[in-house]
One Martini backbone bead per residue (centre of mass of N, CA, C, O) as a GRO file, in nm:
protein
  141
    1MET     BB    1  -0.731  -0.767   0.243
    2GLN     BB    2  -0.932  -0.659   0.452
    3ALA     BB    3  -0.733  -0.526   0.634
    4ALA     BB    4  -0.643  -0.310   0.426
    5ILE     BB    5  -0.920  -0.192   0.381
    6ASP     BB    6  -0.964  -0.101   0.674
    7GLU     BB    7  -0.727   0.099   0.662
    8ALA     BB    8  -0.829   0.276   0.442
    9GLU     BB    9  -1.096   0.362   0.585
   10LEU     BB   10  -0.947   0.489   0.822
   11GLY     BB   11  -0.795   0.709   0.658
   12TRP     BB   12  -1.058   0.847   0.547
   13ALA     BB   13  -1.187   0.908   0.833
   14GLU     BB   14  -0.915   1.103   0.890
   15GLY     BB   15  -0.875   1.262   0.600
   16GLY     BB   16  -0.729   1.077   0.412
   17ILE     BB   17  -0.587   0.839   0.221
   18PRO     BB   18  -0.726   0.529   0.079
   19ILE     BB   19  -0.455   0.348   0.191
   20GLY     BB   20  -0.379   0.001   0.255
   21SER     BB   21  -0.177  -0.217   0.472
   22VAL     BB   22  -0.020  -0.549   0.503
   23LEU     BB   23   0.195  -0.763   0.695
   24VAL     BB   24   0.272  -1.105   0.624
   25HIS     BB   25   0.343  -1.393   0.853
   26ASP     BB   26   0.244  -1.695   0.863
   27GLY     BB   27  -0.066  -1.576   0.850
   28GLU     BB   28   0.031  -1.309   1.005
   29ILE     BB   29  -0.018  -1.007   1.127
   30ILE     BB   30   0.273  -0.770   1.172
   31GLY     BB   31   0.157  -0.523   0.987
   32ARG     BB   32  -0.004  -0.203   0.991
   33GLY     BB   33  -0.149   0.041   0.751
   34HIS     BB   34  -0.173   0.391   0.643
   35ASN     BB   35  -0.215   0.673   0.493
   36ARG     BB   36  -0.047   0.975   0.665
   37ARG     BB   37   0.026   1.242   0.519
   38VAL     BB   38  -0.200   1.430   0.630
   39GLN     BB   39  -0.204   1.374   0.932
   40ASN     BB   40   0.139   1.414   0.958
   41GLY     BB   41   0.290   1.572   0.743
   42SER     BB   42   0.398   1.363   0.531
   43PRO     BB   43   0.602   1.263   0.248
   44THR     BB   44   0.621   0.913   0.320
   45LEU     BB   45   0.335   0.796   0.446
   46HIS     BB   46   0.252   0.532   0.335
   47GLY     BB   47   0.103   0.232   0.366
   48GLU     BB   48   0.348   0.045   0.349
   49ILE     BB   49   0.529   0.204   0.526
   50ASP     BB   50   0.358   0.189   0.782
   51ALA     BB   51   0.351  -0.120   0.805
   52LEU     BB   52   0.655  -0.149   0.840
   53GLU     BB   53   0.688   0.023   1.082
   54ASN     BB   54   0.480  -0.138   1.265
   55ALA     BB   55   0.652  -0.402   1.256
   56GLY     BB   56   0.932  -0.335   1.271
   57ARG     BB   57   1.231  -0.467   1.347
   58LEU     BB   58   1.358  -0.719   1.122
   59PRO     BB   59   1.464  -0.987   1.007
   60ALA     BB   60   1.540  -1.072   0.685
   61ALA     BB   61   1.393  -1.351   0.688
   62VAL     BB   62   1.114  -1.238   0.731
   63TYR     BB   63   1.070  -1.066   0.478
   64ARG     BB   64   1.144  -1.325   0.280
   65SER     BB   65   0.840  -1.448   0.413
   66CYS     BB   66   0.642  -1.230   0.289
   67THR     BB   67   0.334  -1.050   0.259
   68ILE     BB   68   0.210  -0.774   0.080
   69TYR     BB   69  -0.074  -0.569   0.130
   70THR     BB   70  -0.250  -0.361  -0.113
   71THR     BB   71  -0.494  -0.151  -0.239
   72LEU     BB   72  -0.254  -0.022  -0.413
   73SER     BB   73  -0.039   0.030  -0.634
   74PRO     BB   74   0.290   0.056  -0.612
   75CYS     BB   75   0.507   0.285  -0.581
   76SER     BB   76   0.830   0.366  -0.595
   77MET     BB   77   0.885   0.374  -0.295
   78CYS     BB   78   0.742   0.111  -0.206
   79THR     BB   79   0.899  -0.065  -0.402
   80GLY     BB   80   1.178  -0.015  -0.277
   81ALA     BB   81   1.110  -0.146  -0.001
   82ILE     BB   82   1.039  -0.426  -0.109
   83LEU     BB   83   1.321  -0.474  -0.234
   84LEU     BB   84   1.506  -0.420  -0.001
   85TYR     BB   85   1.361  -0.659   0.185
   86GLY     BB   86   1.256  -0.909  -0.001
   87ILE     BB   87   0.972  -0.918  -0.077
   88PRO     BB   88   0.806  -1.171  -0.269
   89ARG     BB   89   0.499  -1.056  -0.215
   90VAL     BB   90   0.217  -0.893  -0.390
   91VAL     BB   91  -0.099  -0.765  -0.304
   92VAL     BB   92  -0.348  -0.611  -0.513
   93GLY     BB   93  -0.645  -0.452  -0.526
   94GLU     BB   94  -0.549  -0.211  -0.742
   95ASN     BB   95  -0.472  -0.057  -1.096
   96GLN     BB   96  -0.670   0.161  -1.227
   97THR     BB   97  -0.608   0.440  -1.078
   98PHE     BB   98  -0.312   0.305  -1.037
   99LEU     BB   99   0.010   0.249  -1.186
  100GLY     BB  100   0.272   0.112  -1.076
  101GLU     BB  101   0.570  -0.101  -1.008
  102GLU     BB  102   0.503  -0.397  -1.115
  103GLU     BB  103   0.725  -0.458  -1.333
  104LEU     BB  104   0.973  -0.424  -1.147
  105LEU     BB  105   0.901  -0.637  -0.953
  106ARG     BB  106   0.893  -0.874  -1.152
  107SER     BB  107   1.189  -0.827  -1.264
  108ARG     BB  108   1.282  -0.904  -0.946
  109GLY     BB  109   1.088  -1.169  -0.862
  110VAL     BB  110   0.804  -1.064  -0.785
  111GLU     BB  111   0.505  -1.143  -0.676
  112VAL     BB  112   0.200  -1.024  -0.858
  113ASP     BB  113  -0.130  -0.966  -0.732
  114VAL     BB  114  -0.436  -0.882  -0.898
  115LEU     BB  115  -0.780  -0.840  -0.787
  116ASP     BB  116  -0.990  -0.621  -0.861
  117GLU     BB  117  -1.123  -0.452  -0.628
  118PRO     BB  118  -1.402  -0.270  -0.616
  119GLY     BB  119  -1.369  -0.116  -0.335
  120CYS     BB  120  -1.096   0.011  -0.414
  121VAL     BB  121  -1.181   0.165  -0.661
  122GLU     BB  122  -1.392   0.339  -0.524
  123MET     BB  123  -1.230   0.486  -0.317
  124MET     BB  124  -1.037   0.625  -0.521
  125ARG     BB  125  -1.247   0.766  -0.699
  126ARG     BB  126  -1.352   0.941  -0.471
  127MET     BB  127  -1.098   1.081  -0.391
  128ILE     BB  128  -1.022   1.203  -0.664
  129ALA     BB  129  -1.278   1.368  -0.696
  130GLU     BB  130  -1.273   1.524  -0.405
  131ARG     BB  131  -0.915   1.527  -0.391
  132PRO     BB  132  -0.702   1.603  -0.625
  133ASP     BB  133  -0.477   1.757  -0.489
  134VAL     BB  134  -0.392   1.529  -0.290
  135TRP     BB  135  -0.333   1.316  -0.497
  136ASN     BB  136  -0.122   1.461  -0.662
  137GLU     BB  137   0.073   1.489  -0.434
  138ASP     BB  138   0.110   1.187  -0.364
  139ILE     BB  139   0.227   1.124  -0.674
  140GLY     BB  140   0.390   1.387  -0.788
  141THR     BB  141   0.198   1.614  -0.981
   0.00000   0.00000   0.00000
């Protein structure tokens, strides 16, 4: 999870939204990323999507044996990518500031572990307080 937190901090330092993610296969990080919607002017570049993109094209069997770590509960879009690629486990830093599609993931057999990581909660609370317009845009409200 620390690598995902590091990614989130990098995104915040770049002026973006502090959400980070890493894709892990056999104990090794194969993709890392952070929300780059602001930095890249992208409508879709959430942390999980960035981590998947940076992992590159992989055989289906690799995804099916990965864990994706994310500092915030996955939104509908990121949940869809997790389901599409058959990633069997998601470790979530926190879901207090935003509860994504954890129940959908569970209903499709994905193991979801929520850590309630205080540092993740604090990063998001700060971001939401300081830049509510950017946050609302990110989650589509």
